[in-house]
PDB file of C-alpha atoms in Angstrom:
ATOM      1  CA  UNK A   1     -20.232 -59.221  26.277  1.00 58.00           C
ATOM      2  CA  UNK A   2     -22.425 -58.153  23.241  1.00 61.00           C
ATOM      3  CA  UNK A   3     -21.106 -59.013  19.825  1.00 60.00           C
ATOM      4  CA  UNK A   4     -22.747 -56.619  17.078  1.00 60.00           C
ATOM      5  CA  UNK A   5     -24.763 -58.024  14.239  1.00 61.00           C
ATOM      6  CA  UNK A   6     -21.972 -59.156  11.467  1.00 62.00           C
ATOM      7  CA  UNK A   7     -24.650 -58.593   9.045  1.00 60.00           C
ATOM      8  CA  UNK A   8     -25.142 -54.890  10.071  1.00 62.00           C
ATOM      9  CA  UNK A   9     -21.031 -55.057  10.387  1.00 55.00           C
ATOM     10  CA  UNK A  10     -20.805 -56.526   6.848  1.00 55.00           C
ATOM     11  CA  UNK A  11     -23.911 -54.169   5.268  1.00 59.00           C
ATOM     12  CA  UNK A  12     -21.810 -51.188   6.860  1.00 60.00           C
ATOM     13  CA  UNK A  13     -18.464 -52.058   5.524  1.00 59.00           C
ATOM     14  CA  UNK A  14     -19.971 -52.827   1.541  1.00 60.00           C
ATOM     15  CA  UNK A  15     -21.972 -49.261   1.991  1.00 68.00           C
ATOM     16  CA  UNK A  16     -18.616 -48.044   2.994  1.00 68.00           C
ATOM     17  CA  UNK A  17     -17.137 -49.636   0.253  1.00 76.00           C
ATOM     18  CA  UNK A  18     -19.657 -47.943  -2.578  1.00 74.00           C
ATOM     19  CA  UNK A  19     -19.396 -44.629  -1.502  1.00 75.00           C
ATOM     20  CA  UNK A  20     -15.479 -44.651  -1.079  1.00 80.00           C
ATOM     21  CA  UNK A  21     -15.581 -46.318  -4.947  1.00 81.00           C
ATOM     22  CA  UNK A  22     -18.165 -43.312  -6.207  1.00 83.00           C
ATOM     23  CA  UNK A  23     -15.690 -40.431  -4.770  1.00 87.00           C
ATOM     24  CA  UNK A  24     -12.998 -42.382  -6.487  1.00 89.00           C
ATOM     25  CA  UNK A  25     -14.707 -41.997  -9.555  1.00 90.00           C
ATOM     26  CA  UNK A  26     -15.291 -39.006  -8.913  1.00 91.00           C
ATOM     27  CA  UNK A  27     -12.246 -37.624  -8.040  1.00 93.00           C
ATOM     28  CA  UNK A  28     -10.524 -39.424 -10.406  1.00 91.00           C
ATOM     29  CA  UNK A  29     -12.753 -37.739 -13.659  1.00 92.00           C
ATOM     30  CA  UNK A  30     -12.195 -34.052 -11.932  1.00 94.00           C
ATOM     31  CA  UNK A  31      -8.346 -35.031 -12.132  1.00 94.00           C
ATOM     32  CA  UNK A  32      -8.918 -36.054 -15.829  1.00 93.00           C
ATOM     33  CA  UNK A  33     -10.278 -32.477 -16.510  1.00 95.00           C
ATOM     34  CA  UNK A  34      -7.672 -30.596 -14.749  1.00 95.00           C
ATOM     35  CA  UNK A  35      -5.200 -32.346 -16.268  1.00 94.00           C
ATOM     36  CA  UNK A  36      -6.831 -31.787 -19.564  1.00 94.00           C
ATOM     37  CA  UNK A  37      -7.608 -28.165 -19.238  1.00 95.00           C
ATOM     38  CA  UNK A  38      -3.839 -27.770 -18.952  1.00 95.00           C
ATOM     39  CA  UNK A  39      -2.628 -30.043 -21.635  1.00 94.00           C
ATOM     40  CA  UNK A  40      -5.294 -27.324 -23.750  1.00 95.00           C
ATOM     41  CA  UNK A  41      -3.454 -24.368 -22.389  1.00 94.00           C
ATOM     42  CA  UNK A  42       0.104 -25.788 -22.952  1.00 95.00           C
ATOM     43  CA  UNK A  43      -1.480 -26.730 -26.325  1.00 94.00           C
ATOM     44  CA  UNK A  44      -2.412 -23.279 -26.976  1.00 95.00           C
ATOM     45  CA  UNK A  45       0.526 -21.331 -25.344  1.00 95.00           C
ATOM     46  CA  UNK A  46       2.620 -23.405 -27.702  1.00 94.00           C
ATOM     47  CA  UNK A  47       0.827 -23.040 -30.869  1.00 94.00           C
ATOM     48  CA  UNK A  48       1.015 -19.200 -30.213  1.00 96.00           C
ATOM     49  CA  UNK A  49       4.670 -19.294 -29.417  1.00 96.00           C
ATOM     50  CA  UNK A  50       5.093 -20.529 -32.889  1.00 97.00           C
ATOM     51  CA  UNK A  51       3.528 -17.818 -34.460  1.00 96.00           C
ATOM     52  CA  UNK A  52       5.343 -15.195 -32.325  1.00 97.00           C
ATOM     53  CA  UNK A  53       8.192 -16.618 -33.000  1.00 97.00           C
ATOM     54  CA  UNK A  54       7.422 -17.404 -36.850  1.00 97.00           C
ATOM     55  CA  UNK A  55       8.171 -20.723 -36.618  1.00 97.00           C
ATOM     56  CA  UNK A  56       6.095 -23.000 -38.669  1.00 97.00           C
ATOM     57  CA  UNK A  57       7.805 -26.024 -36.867  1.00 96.00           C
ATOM     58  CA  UNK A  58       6.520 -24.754 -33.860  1.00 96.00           C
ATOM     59  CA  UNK A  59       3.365 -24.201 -35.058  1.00 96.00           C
ATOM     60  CA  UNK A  60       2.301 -27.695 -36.024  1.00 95.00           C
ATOM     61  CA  UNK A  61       4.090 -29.337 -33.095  1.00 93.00           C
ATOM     62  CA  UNK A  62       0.906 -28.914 -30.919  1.00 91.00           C
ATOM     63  CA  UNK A  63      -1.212 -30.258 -33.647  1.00 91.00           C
ATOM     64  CA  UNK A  64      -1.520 -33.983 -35.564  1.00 87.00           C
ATOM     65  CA  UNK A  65      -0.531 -34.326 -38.761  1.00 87.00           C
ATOM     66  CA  UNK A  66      -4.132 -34.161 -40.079  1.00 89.00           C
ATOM     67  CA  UNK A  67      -5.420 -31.025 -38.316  1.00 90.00           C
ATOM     68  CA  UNK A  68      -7.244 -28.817 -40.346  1.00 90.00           C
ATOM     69  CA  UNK A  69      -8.170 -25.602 -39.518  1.00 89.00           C
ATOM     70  CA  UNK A  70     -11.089 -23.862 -40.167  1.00 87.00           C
ATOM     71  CA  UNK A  71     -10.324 -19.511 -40.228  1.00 85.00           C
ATOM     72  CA  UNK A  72     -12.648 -17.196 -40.634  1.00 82.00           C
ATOM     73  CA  UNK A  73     -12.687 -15.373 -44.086  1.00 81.00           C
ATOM     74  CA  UNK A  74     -10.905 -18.294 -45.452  1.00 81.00           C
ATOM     75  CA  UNK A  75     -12.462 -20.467 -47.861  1.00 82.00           C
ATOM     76  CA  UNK A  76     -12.332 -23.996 -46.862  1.00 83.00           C
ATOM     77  CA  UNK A  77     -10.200 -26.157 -44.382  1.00 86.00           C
ATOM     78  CA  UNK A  78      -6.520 -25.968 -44.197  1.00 92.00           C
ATOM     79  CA  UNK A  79      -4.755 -28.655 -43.332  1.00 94.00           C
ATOM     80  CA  UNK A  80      -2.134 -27.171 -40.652  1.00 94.00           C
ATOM     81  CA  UNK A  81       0.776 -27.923 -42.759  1.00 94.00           C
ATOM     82  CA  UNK A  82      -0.121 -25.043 -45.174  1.00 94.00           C
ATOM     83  CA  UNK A  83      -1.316 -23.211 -42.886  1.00 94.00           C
ATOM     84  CA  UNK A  84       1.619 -22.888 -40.687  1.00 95.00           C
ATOM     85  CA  UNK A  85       3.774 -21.621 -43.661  1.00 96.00           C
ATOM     86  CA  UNK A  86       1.533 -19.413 -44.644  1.00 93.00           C
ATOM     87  CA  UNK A  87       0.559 -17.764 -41.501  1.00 93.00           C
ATOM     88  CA  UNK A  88       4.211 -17.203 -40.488  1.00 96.00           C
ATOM     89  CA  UNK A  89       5.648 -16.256 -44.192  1.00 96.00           C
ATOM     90  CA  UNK A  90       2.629 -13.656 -44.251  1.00 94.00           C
ATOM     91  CA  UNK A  91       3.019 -12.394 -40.740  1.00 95.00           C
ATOM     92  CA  UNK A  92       7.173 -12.009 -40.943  1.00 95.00           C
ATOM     93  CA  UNK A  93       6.432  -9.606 -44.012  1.00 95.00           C
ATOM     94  CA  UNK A  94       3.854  -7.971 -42.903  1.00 94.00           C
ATOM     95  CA  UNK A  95       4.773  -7.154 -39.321  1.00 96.00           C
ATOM     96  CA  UNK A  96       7.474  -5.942 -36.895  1.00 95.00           C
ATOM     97  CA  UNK A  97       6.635  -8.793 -33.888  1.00 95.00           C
ATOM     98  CA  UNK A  98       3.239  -9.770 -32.538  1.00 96.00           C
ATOM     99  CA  UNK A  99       2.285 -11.234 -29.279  1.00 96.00           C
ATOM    100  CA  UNK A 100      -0.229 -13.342 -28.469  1.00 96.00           C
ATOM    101  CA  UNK A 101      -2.200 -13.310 -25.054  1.00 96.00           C
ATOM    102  CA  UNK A 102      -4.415 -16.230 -23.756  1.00 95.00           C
ATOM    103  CA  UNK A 103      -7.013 -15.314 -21.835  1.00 93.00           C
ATOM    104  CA  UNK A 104     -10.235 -17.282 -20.780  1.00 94.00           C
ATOM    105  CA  UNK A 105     -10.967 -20.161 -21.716  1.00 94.00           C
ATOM    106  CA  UNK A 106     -14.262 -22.727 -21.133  1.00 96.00           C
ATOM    107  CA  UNK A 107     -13.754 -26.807 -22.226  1.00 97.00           C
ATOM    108  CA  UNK A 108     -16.497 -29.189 -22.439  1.00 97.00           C
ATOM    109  CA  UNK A 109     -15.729 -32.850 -21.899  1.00 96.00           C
ATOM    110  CA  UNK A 110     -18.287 -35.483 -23.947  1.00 96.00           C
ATOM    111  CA  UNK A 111     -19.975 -38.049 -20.775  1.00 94.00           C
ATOM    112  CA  UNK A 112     -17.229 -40.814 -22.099  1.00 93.00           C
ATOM    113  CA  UNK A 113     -14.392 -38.331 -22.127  1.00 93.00           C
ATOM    114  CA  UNK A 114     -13.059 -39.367 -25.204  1.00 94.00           C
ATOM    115  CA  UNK A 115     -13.778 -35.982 -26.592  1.00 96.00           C
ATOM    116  CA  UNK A 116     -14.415 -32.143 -25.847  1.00 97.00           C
ATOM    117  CA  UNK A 117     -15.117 -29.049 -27.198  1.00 97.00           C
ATOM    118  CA  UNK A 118     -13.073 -25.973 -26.491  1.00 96.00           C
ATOM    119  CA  UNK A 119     -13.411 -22.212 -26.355  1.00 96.00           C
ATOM    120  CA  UNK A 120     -10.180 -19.715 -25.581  1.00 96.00           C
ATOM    121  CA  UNK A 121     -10.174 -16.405 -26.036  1.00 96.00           C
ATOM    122  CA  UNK A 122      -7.279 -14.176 -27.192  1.00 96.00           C
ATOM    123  CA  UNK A 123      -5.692 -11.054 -27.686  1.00 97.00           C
ATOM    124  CA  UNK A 124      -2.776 -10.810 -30.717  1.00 96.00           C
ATOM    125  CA  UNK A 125      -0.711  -7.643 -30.748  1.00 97.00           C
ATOM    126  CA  UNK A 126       0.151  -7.394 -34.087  1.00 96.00           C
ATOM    127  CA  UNK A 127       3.034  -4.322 -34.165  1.00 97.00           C
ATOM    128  CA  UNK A 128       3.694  -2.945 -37.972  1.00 96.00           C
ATOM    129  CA  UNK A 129       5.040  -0.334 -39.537  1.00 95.00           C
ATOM    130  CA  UNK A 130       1.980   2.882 -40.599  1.00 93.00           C
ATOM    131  CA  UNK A 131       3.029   5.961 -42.066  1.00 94.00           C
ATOM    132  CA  UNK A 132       6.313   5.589 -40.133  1.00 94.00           C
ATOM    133  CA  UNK A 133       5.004   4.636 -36.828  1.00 96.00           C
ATOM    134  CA  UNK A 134       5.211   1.174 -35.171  1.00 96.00           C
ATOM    135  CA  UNK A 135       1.644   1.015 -34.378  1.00 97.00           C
ATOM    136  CA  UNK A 136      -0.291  -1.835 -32.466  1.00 97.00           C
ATOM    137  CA  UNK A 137      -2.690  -3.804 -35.213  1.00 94.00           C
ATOM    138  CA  UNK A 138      -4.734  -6.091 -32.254  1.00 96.00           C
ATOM    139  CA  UNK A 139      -6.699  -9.018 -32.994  1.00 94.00           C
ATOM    140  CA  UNK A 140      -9.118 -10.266 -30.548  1.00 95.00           C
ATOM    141  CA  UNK A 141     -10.779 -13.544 -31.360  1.00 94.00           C
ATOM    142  CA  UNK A 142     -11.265 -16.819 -29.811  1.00 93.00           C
ATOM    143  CA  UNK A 143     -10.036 -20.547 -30.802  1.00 93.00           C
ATOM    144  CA  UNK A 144     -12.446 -23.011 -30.866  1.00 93.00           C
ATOM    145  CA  UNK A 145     -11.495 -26.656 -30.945  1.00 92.00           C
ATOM    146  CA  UNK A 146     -12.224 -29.908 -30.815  1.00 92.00           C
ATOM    147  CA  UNK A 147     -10.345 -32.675 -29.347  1.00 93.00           C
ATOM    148  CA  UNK A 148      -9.630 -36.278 -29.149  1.00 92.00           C
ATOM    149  CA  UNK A 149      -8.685 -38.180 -26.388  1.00 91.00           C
ATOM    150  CA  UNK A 150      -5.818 -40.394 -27.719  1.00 87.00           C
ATOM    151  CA  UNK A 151      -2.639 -42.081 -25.889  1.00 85.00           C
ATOM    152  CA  UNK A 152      -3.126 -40.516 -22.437  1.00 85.00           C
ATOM    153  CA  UNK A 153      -3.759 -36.806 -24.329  1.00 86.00           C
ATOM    154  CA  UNK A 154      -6.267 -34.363 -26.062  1.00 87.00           C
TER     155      UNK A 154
END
């Protein structure tokens, strides 16, 4: 009977080894930035919903307590606490309902992880009141953000 070579056996097994841990690597950062893409989507979705809604609760739940956010034709930052009053006290006056539609979207994740960059496009039907007429006042724009990776979440 011929026995292999149990160095070839063992050489085989640690190659074996190496590539099996590199897919798990692998695998396991594509998981990371599926699940992270939709913790950004649920993020947005619910940030909108507050808006909709005009609920500045709901507005700052996505958010941490130091968010700032930086709005075109604004001067400075906001921090999100003033802006979530103000965007839904000026919105409730100003218009019969809006809806906001998320559309695509493109994230980059830093090497590490710990941080990306974020792009999402959107559509806001903004519905008021002209001459009479409920008319459709659309917004199309994009958020872009920046995120942390902190306790399991961006």
């Amino acid at each position: 009977m011929v026995y292999p070579d149990k160095s070839k056996v063992v050489c085989a097994a640690l190659g074996a080894t190496a590539v099996m841990g590199v897919l798990y690597r692998r695998l396991r950062r594509r998981l990371m930035e599926l699940e992270a893409r939709e913790q950004m989507r649920e993020f947005a979705a619910l940030y909108t919903r507050g808006i909709d809604r005009l609920d500045p609760n709901l507005v700052r739940a996505p958010f941490t307590e130091d968010a700032i956010m930086d709005i075109p034709n604004v001067d400075g930052d906001l921090p999100i606490a003033d802006f979530s009053l103000g965007a839904t006290n000026f919105l409730g006056k100003s218009l019969v309902s809006s809806l906001h539609n998320i559309s695509n979207s493109h994230v980059i994740f830093a090497p590490n992880m710990k941080t990306a960059k974020s792009e999402m496009y959107f559509i806001a039907n903004h519905f008021k009141v002209l001459d009479g007429t409920v008319v459709n006042a659309a917004v199309y724009g994009r958020y872009c953000d920046s995120w942390v990776y902190k306790n399991g979440k961006y």
